[in-house]
């Protein structure tokens, strides 16, 4: 139970609530259906594969593969650190947006300030810097204070609350435009939009959302004693997907509605931050509901950023000096992530020359479209072809799905991933 909660806390985050709805809106039903297919044939099997490596070795990033007889593969850790740092570089910016919206709706509720529109806010350099700084500082603070356990306890109660809130919002938002309007947008397959790019986006997002391809699930599972990985993997996947789908029913109706009324809506990164306030503007206590929603989302983002940070910092620590003081590596990593995220925060409109570099989008694309899928491909090859089968069987348990899983991880996953990656370079 503790493991499932921790892993779900890491998996459920901004990818589900902030990113998936706008990707689903922009790319349409074909993307969503391919995403669900990718979860089944690539995501779930790999989630179990990554957990197997961690659980069977009982070791972290730079030791797990060596422990299982392939020391050269320990260098996989470098890829994980690179992906992790790049994710933190843009993830913390969005986390900062959640902080800012929670805080400024509280102030608006008290009548001391007004919440700026999304575009004005992302164009304001000082507000960007302050928000991002706060989010990175709290992430590092939680890691340094070693209070992750406490956070997990909190998450136990807060995340179900976020889930309930999303469900209620989804019901209300969907009733405004009609259920079938949303499902048409979300699930209509259109062969014209089926191309390599859509598939790559769907796979990449499946990795991002399940925290795959970066060694995070490996590290989690290495702390695992006798838990059942197959069951844990399934739960994490189901919870993660459910949250993402429900979030679509909040964001998409509102985007459609605002457009119908002739309003301007940022369909991309800003969709969530426009949709939820628009929905809640109907209510007298809207400010406080907004505050509550963005506060809970901030917590969901924090559990993800903290676990990302820990993967990266502890990886660096075990590589460079396992005997040394781990705090040193937290500081080094913290400083690096802080600088990177602050620069990225200015790239969404606040600073002209930084915005031209498009850092935010480039970090996101580099990780989700290339690095995570590459990490996943490597894990599939390792688990399917190099890891001794006797060890796998020992940890997989006696299950009827074993041969199916084995076939998928050996053939389907590597082949699909290889093809998808290859075509993206052509
Ligand atoms: N899955 C997380 C989210 O949905 C983001 C994430 C990607 C992550 N990779 C990770 C979190 C690794 C923790 C560890 O927001």
mmCIF file of C-alpha atoms in Angstrom, residues 105-291:
data_model
loop_
_atom_site.group_PDB
_atom_site.id
_atom_site.type_symbol
_atom_site.label_atom_id
_atom_site.label_comp_id
_atom_site.label_asym_id
_atom_site.label_seq_id
_atom_site.Cartn_x
_atom_site.Cartn_y
_atom_site.Cartn_z
ATOM 1 C CA UNK A 105 -6.750 33.546 -5.540
ATOM 2 C CA UNK A 106 -6.416 33.594 -1.757
ATOM 3 C CA UNK A 107 -5.443 37.257 -1.975
ATOM 4 C CA UNK A 108 -8.273 37.997 -4.338
ATOM 5 C CA UNK A 109 -10.624 36.221 -1.943
ATOM 6 C CA UNK A 110 -9.478 38.548 0.803
ATOM 7 C CA UNK A 111 -9.881 41.458 -1.544
ATOM 8 C CA UNK A 112 -6.251 42.582 -1.430
ATOM 9 C CA UNK A 113 -5.154 41.818 -4.990
ATOM 10 C CA UNK A 114 -6.455 40.816 -8.371
ATOM 11 C CA UNK A 115 -5.452 37.671 -10.203
ATOM 12 C CA UNK A 116 -3.790 38.556 -13.519
ATOM 13 C CA UNK A 117 -4.794 36.790 -16.730
ATOM 14 C CA UNK A 118 -2.525 33.923 -17.771
ATOM 15 C CA UNK A 119 -0.806 35.809 -20.587
ATOM 16 C CA UNK A 120 -0.129 38.862 -18.436
ATOM 17 C CA UNK A 121 1.223 36.675 -15.705
ATOM 18 C CA UNK A 122 3.622 34.637 -17.853
ATOM 19 C CA UNK A 123 4.765 37.895 -19.428
ATOM 20 C CA UNK A 124 5.688 39.363 -16.072
ATOM 21 C CA UNK A 125 9.334 38.549 -15.364
ATOM 22 C CA UNK A 126 9.299 39.204 -11.645
ATOM 23 C CA UNK A 127 6.197 37.173 -11.020
ATOM 24 C CA UNK A 128 7.674 34.303 -13.040
ATOM 25 C CA UNK A 129 10.929 34.406 -11.140
ATOM 26 C CA UNK A 130 9.210 34.577 -7.788
ATOM 27 C CA UNK A 131 6.835 31.689 -8.537
ATOM 28 C CA UNK A 132 9.519 29.415 -9.921
ATOM 29 C CA UNK A 133 11.903 30.300 -7.118
ATOM 30 C CA UNK A 134 9.260 29.385 -4.544
ATOM 31 C CA UNK A 135 8.488 26.043 -6.153
ATOM 32 C CA UNK A 136 12.133 24.988 -6.520
ATOM 33 C CA UNK A 137 12.898 26.170 -2.983
ATOM 34 C CA UNK A 138 10.038 24.150 -1.499
ATOM 35 C CA UNK A 139 11.087 21.079 -3.516
ATOM 36 C CA UNK A 140 14.656 21.318 -2.235
ATOM 37 C CA UNK A 141 13.378 22.109 1.254
ATOM 38 C CA UNK A 142 11.254 18.967 1.387
ATOM 39 C CA UNK A 143 14.181 16.841 0.209
ATOM 40 C CA UNK A 144 16.650 18.456 2.609
ATOM 41 C CA UNK A 145 14.384 18.271 5.626
ATOM 42 C CA UNK A 146 13.806 14.587 4.865
ATOM 43 C CA UNK A 147 10.084 15.009 5.361
ATOM 44 C CA UNK A 148 8.978 12.997 2.365
ATOM 45 C CA UNK A 149 7.301 10.521 4.714
ATOM 46 C CA UNK A 150 5.226 13.294 6.179
ATOM 47 C CA UNK A 151 4.338 14.490 2.721
ATOM 48 C CA UNK A 152 3.230 11.010 1.779
ATOM 49 C CA UNK A 153 0.896 10.974 4.737
ATOM 50 C CA UNK A 154 -0.513 14.259 3.590
ATOM 51 C CA UNK A 155 -0.878 13.014 0.050
ATOM 52 C CA UNK A 156 -2.902 10.099 1.322
ATOM 53 C CA UNK A 157 -5.662 12.507 2.236
ATOM 54 C CA UNK A 158 -5.125 15.372 -0.161
ATOM 55 C CA UNK A 159 -4.886 13.465 -3.417
ATOM 56 C CA UNK A 160 -8.269 11.781 -3.071
ATOM 57 C CA UNK A 161 -9.629 15.256 -2.395
ATOM 58 C CA UNK A 162 -8.067 16.501 -5.631
ATOM 59 C CA UNK A 163 -9.647 13.536 -7.389
ATOM 60 C CA UNK A 164 -13.095 14.366 -5.995
ATOM 61 C CA UNK A 165 -12.740 18.019 -6.876
ATOM 62 C CA UNK A 166 -11.765 17.116 -10.435
ATOM 63 C CA UNK A 167 -14.768 14.798 -10.735
ATOM 64 C CA UNK A 168 -17.181 17.462 -9.537
ATOM 65 C CA UNK A 169 -15.633 20.086 -11.822
ATOM 66 C CA UNK A 170 -15.758 17.629 -14.709
ATOM 67 C CA UNK A 171 -19.445 16.933 -14.149
ATOM 68 C CA UNK A 172 -20.308 20.592 -14.012
ATOM 69 C CA UNK A 173 -18.102 21.660 -16.947
ATOM 70 C CA UNK A 174 -19.330 18.813 -19.135
ATOM 71 C CA UNK A 175 -22.973 19.620 -18.402
ATOM 72 C CA UNK A 176 -22.389 23.048 -19.900
ATOM 73 C CA UNK A 177 -21.584 21.741 -23.378
ATOM 74 C CA UNK A 178 -22.964 18.221 -23.317
ATOM 75 C CA UNK A 179 -21.233 14.926 -22.658
ATOM 76 C CA UNK A 180 -21.182 13.772 -26.259
ATOM 77 C CA UNK A 181 -19.519 16.987 -27.423
ATOM 78 C CA UNK A 182 -16.607 16.224 -25.132
ATOM 79 C CA UNK A 183 -16.420 12.529 -25.920
ATOM 80 C CA UNK A 184 -16.523 13.323 -29.645
ATOM 81 C CA UNK A 185 -13.573 15.637 -29.245
ATOM 82 C CA UNK A 186 -11.769 13.166 -27.039
ATOM 83 C CA UNK A 187 -12.332 9.806 -28.661
ATOM 84 C CA UNK A 188 -13.126 10.338 -32.330
ATOM 85 C CA UNK A 189 -10.604 8.536 -34.447
ATOM 86 C CA UNK A 190 -9.525 10.441 -37.509
ATOM 87 C CA UNK A 191 -7.177 8.550 -39.841
ATOM 88 C CA UNK A 192 -5.932 11.808 -41.387
ATOM 89 C CA UNK A 193 -4.202 12.763 -38.173
ATOM 90 C CA UNK A 194 -2.530 9.396 -37.763
ATOM 91 C CA UNK A 195 1.132 10.039 -38.432
ATOM 92 C CA UNK A 196 4.523 9.433 -36.912
ATOM 93 C CA UNK A 197 4.439 12.635 -34.950
ATOM 94 C CA UNK A 198 1.150 11.826 -33.256
ATOM 95 C CA UNK A 199 2.386 8.381 -32.309
ATOM 96 C CA UNK A 200 5.645 9.741 -30.942
ATOM 97 C CA UNK A 201 3.790 12.340 -28.885
ATOM 98 C CA UNK A 202 1.474 9.694 -27.484
ATOM 99 C CA UNK A 203 4.272 7.319 -26.525
ATOM 100 C CA UNK A 204 6.352 10.120 -25.095
ATOM 101 C CA UNK A 205 3.498 11.354 -23.007
ATOM 102 C CA UNK A 206 2.773 7.844 -21.734
ATOM 103 C CA UNK A 207 6.357 7.719 -20.463
ATOM 104 C CA UNK A 208 6.201 11.164 -18.967
ATOM 105 C CA UNK A 209 2.926 10.518 -17.223
ATOM 106 C CA UNK A 210 3.922 7.153 -15.762
ATOM 107 C CA UNK A 211 7.345 8.537 -14.720
ATOM 108 C CA UNK A 212 8.982 5.923 -16.951
ATOM 109 C CA UNK A 213 12.288 5.779 -18.761
ATOM 110 C CA UNK A 214 14.122 7.732 -16.122
ATOM 111 C CA UNK A 215 14.801 5.140 -13.449
ATOM 112 C CA UNK A 216 12.295 6.579 -10.975
ATOM 113 C CA UNK A 217 10.183 3.450 -10.755
ATOM 114 C CA UNK A 218 13.381 1.409 -10.571
ATOM 115 C CA UNK A 219 14.508 3.390 -7.541
ATOM 116 C CA UNK A 220 11.074 3.144 -5.911
ATOM 117 C CA UNK A 221 10.884 -0.579 -6.379
ATOM 118 C CA UNK A 222 14.373 -1.054 -4.988
ATOM 119 C CA UNK A 223 12.995 -0.117 -1.573
ATOM 120 C CA UNK A 224 10.277 -2.684 -2.004
ATOM 121 C CA UNK A 225 10.261 -5.734 0.243
ATOM 122 C CA UNK A 226 7.688 -8.333 -0.665
ATOM 123 C CA UNK A 227 5.135 -6.259 -2.436
ATOM 124 C CA UNK A 228 3.580 -7.493 -5.581
ATOM 125 C CA UNK A 229 4.941 -5.495 -8.520
ATOM 126 C CA UNK A 230 2.421 -6.597 -11.081
ATOM 127 C CA UNK A 231 -0.469 -5.471 -8.942
ATOM 128 C CA UNK A 232 1.327 -2.272 -7.965
ATOM 129 C CA UNK A 233 2.106 -1.472 -11.593
ATOM 130 C CA UNK A 234 -1.495 -1.984 -12.605
ATOM 131 C CA UNK A 235 -2.813 0.265 -9.852
ATOM 132 C CA UNK A 236 -0.385 3.036 -10.642
ATOM 133 C CA UNK A 237 -1.300 2.859 -14.310
ATOM 134 C CA UNK A 238 -5.040 2.837 -13.684
ATOM 135 C CA UNK A 239 -4.983 5.745 -11.234
ATOM 136 C CA UNK A 240 -2.719 7.778 -13.502
ATOM 137 C CA UNK A 241 -4.926 7.259 -16.557
ATOM 138 C CA UNK A 242 -8.162 7.912 -14.686
ATOM 139 C CA UNK A 243 -6.928 11.261 -13.396
ATOM 140 C CA UNK A 244 -5.754 12.308 -16.862
ATOM 141 C CA UNK A 245 -9.082 11.443 -18.469
ATOM 142 C CA UNK A 246 -11.157 13.183 -15.810
ATOM 143 C CA UNK A 247 -9.014 16.305 -16.181
ATOM 144 C CA UNK A 248 -9.910 16.344 -19.885
ATOM 145 C CA UNK A 249 -13.579 16.618 -18.979
ATOM 146 C CA UNK A 250 -12.772 19.740 -16.977
ATOM 147 C CA UNK A 251 -10.533 21.531 -19.448
ATOM 148 C CA UNK A 252 -11.928 20.639 -22.866
ATOM 149 C CA UNK A 253 -15.548 21.736 -22.260
ATOM 150 C CA UNK A 254 -14.359 25.069 -20.939
ATOM 151 C CA UNK A 255 -12.013 25.656 -23.865
ATOM 152 C CA UNK A 256 -14.839 24.827 -26.276
ATOM 153 C CA UNK A 257 -17.226 27.068 -24.395
ATOM 154 C CA UNK A 258 -14.902 30.050 -24.262
ATOM 155 C CA UNK A 259 -14.270 29.704 -27.974
ATOM 156 C CA UNK A 260 -17.972 29.450 -28.721
ATOM 157 C CA UNK A 261 -18.499 32.690 -26.872
ATOM 158 C CA UNK A 262 -15.866 34.273 -29.085
ATOM 159 C CA UNK A 263 -13.281 34.527 -26.341
ATOM 160 C CA UNK A 264 -9.555 34.058 -26.731
ATOM 161 C CA UNK A 265 -8.164 31.001 -25.080
ATOM 162 C CA UNK A 266 -4.616 29.827 -24.882
ATOM 163 C CA UNK A 267 -5.014 26.270 -26.053
ATOM 164 C CA UNK A 268 -1.519 25.270 -25.087
ATOM 165 C CA UNK A 269 0.242 25.448 -21.764
ATOM 166 C CA UNK A 270 -2.260 27.952 -20.416
ATOM 167 C CA UNK A 271 -5.445 25.947 -21.033
ATOM 168 C CA UNK A 272 -5.822 24.661 -17.480
ATOM 169 C CA UNK A 273 -5.108 28.058 -15.972
ATOM 170 C CA UNK A 274 -7.810 29.634 -18.095
ATOM 171 C CA UNK A 275 -10.364 26.810 -17.960
ATOM 172 C CA UNK A 276 -10.635 26.282 -14.217
ATOM 173 C CA UNK A 277 -10.996 29.982 -13.281
ATOM 174 C CA UNK A 278 -13.580 30.371 -16.058
ATOM 175 C CA UNK A 279 -15.555 27.433 -14.705
ATOM 176 C CA UNK A 280 -15.438 28.668 -11.134
ATOM 177 C CA UNK A 281 -16.386 32.223 -11.992
ATOM 178 C CA UNK A 282 -20.000 30.962 -11.788
ATOM 179 C CA UNK A 283 -19.723 30.456 -8.053
ATOM 180 C CA UNK A 284 -19.868 32.927 -5.212
ATOM 181 C CA UNK A 285 -16.984 31.247 -3.431
ATOM 182 C CA UNK A 286 -15.045 30.894 -6.677
ATOM 183 C CA UNK A 287 -11.885 32.486 -5.359
ATOM 184 C CA UNK A 288 -11.590 29.994 -2.541
ATOM 185 C CA UNK A 289 -12.426 27.037 -4.746
ATOM 186 C CA UNK A 290 -9.744 28.181 -7.171
ATOM 187 C CA UNK A 291 -7.337 28.499 -4.297
#
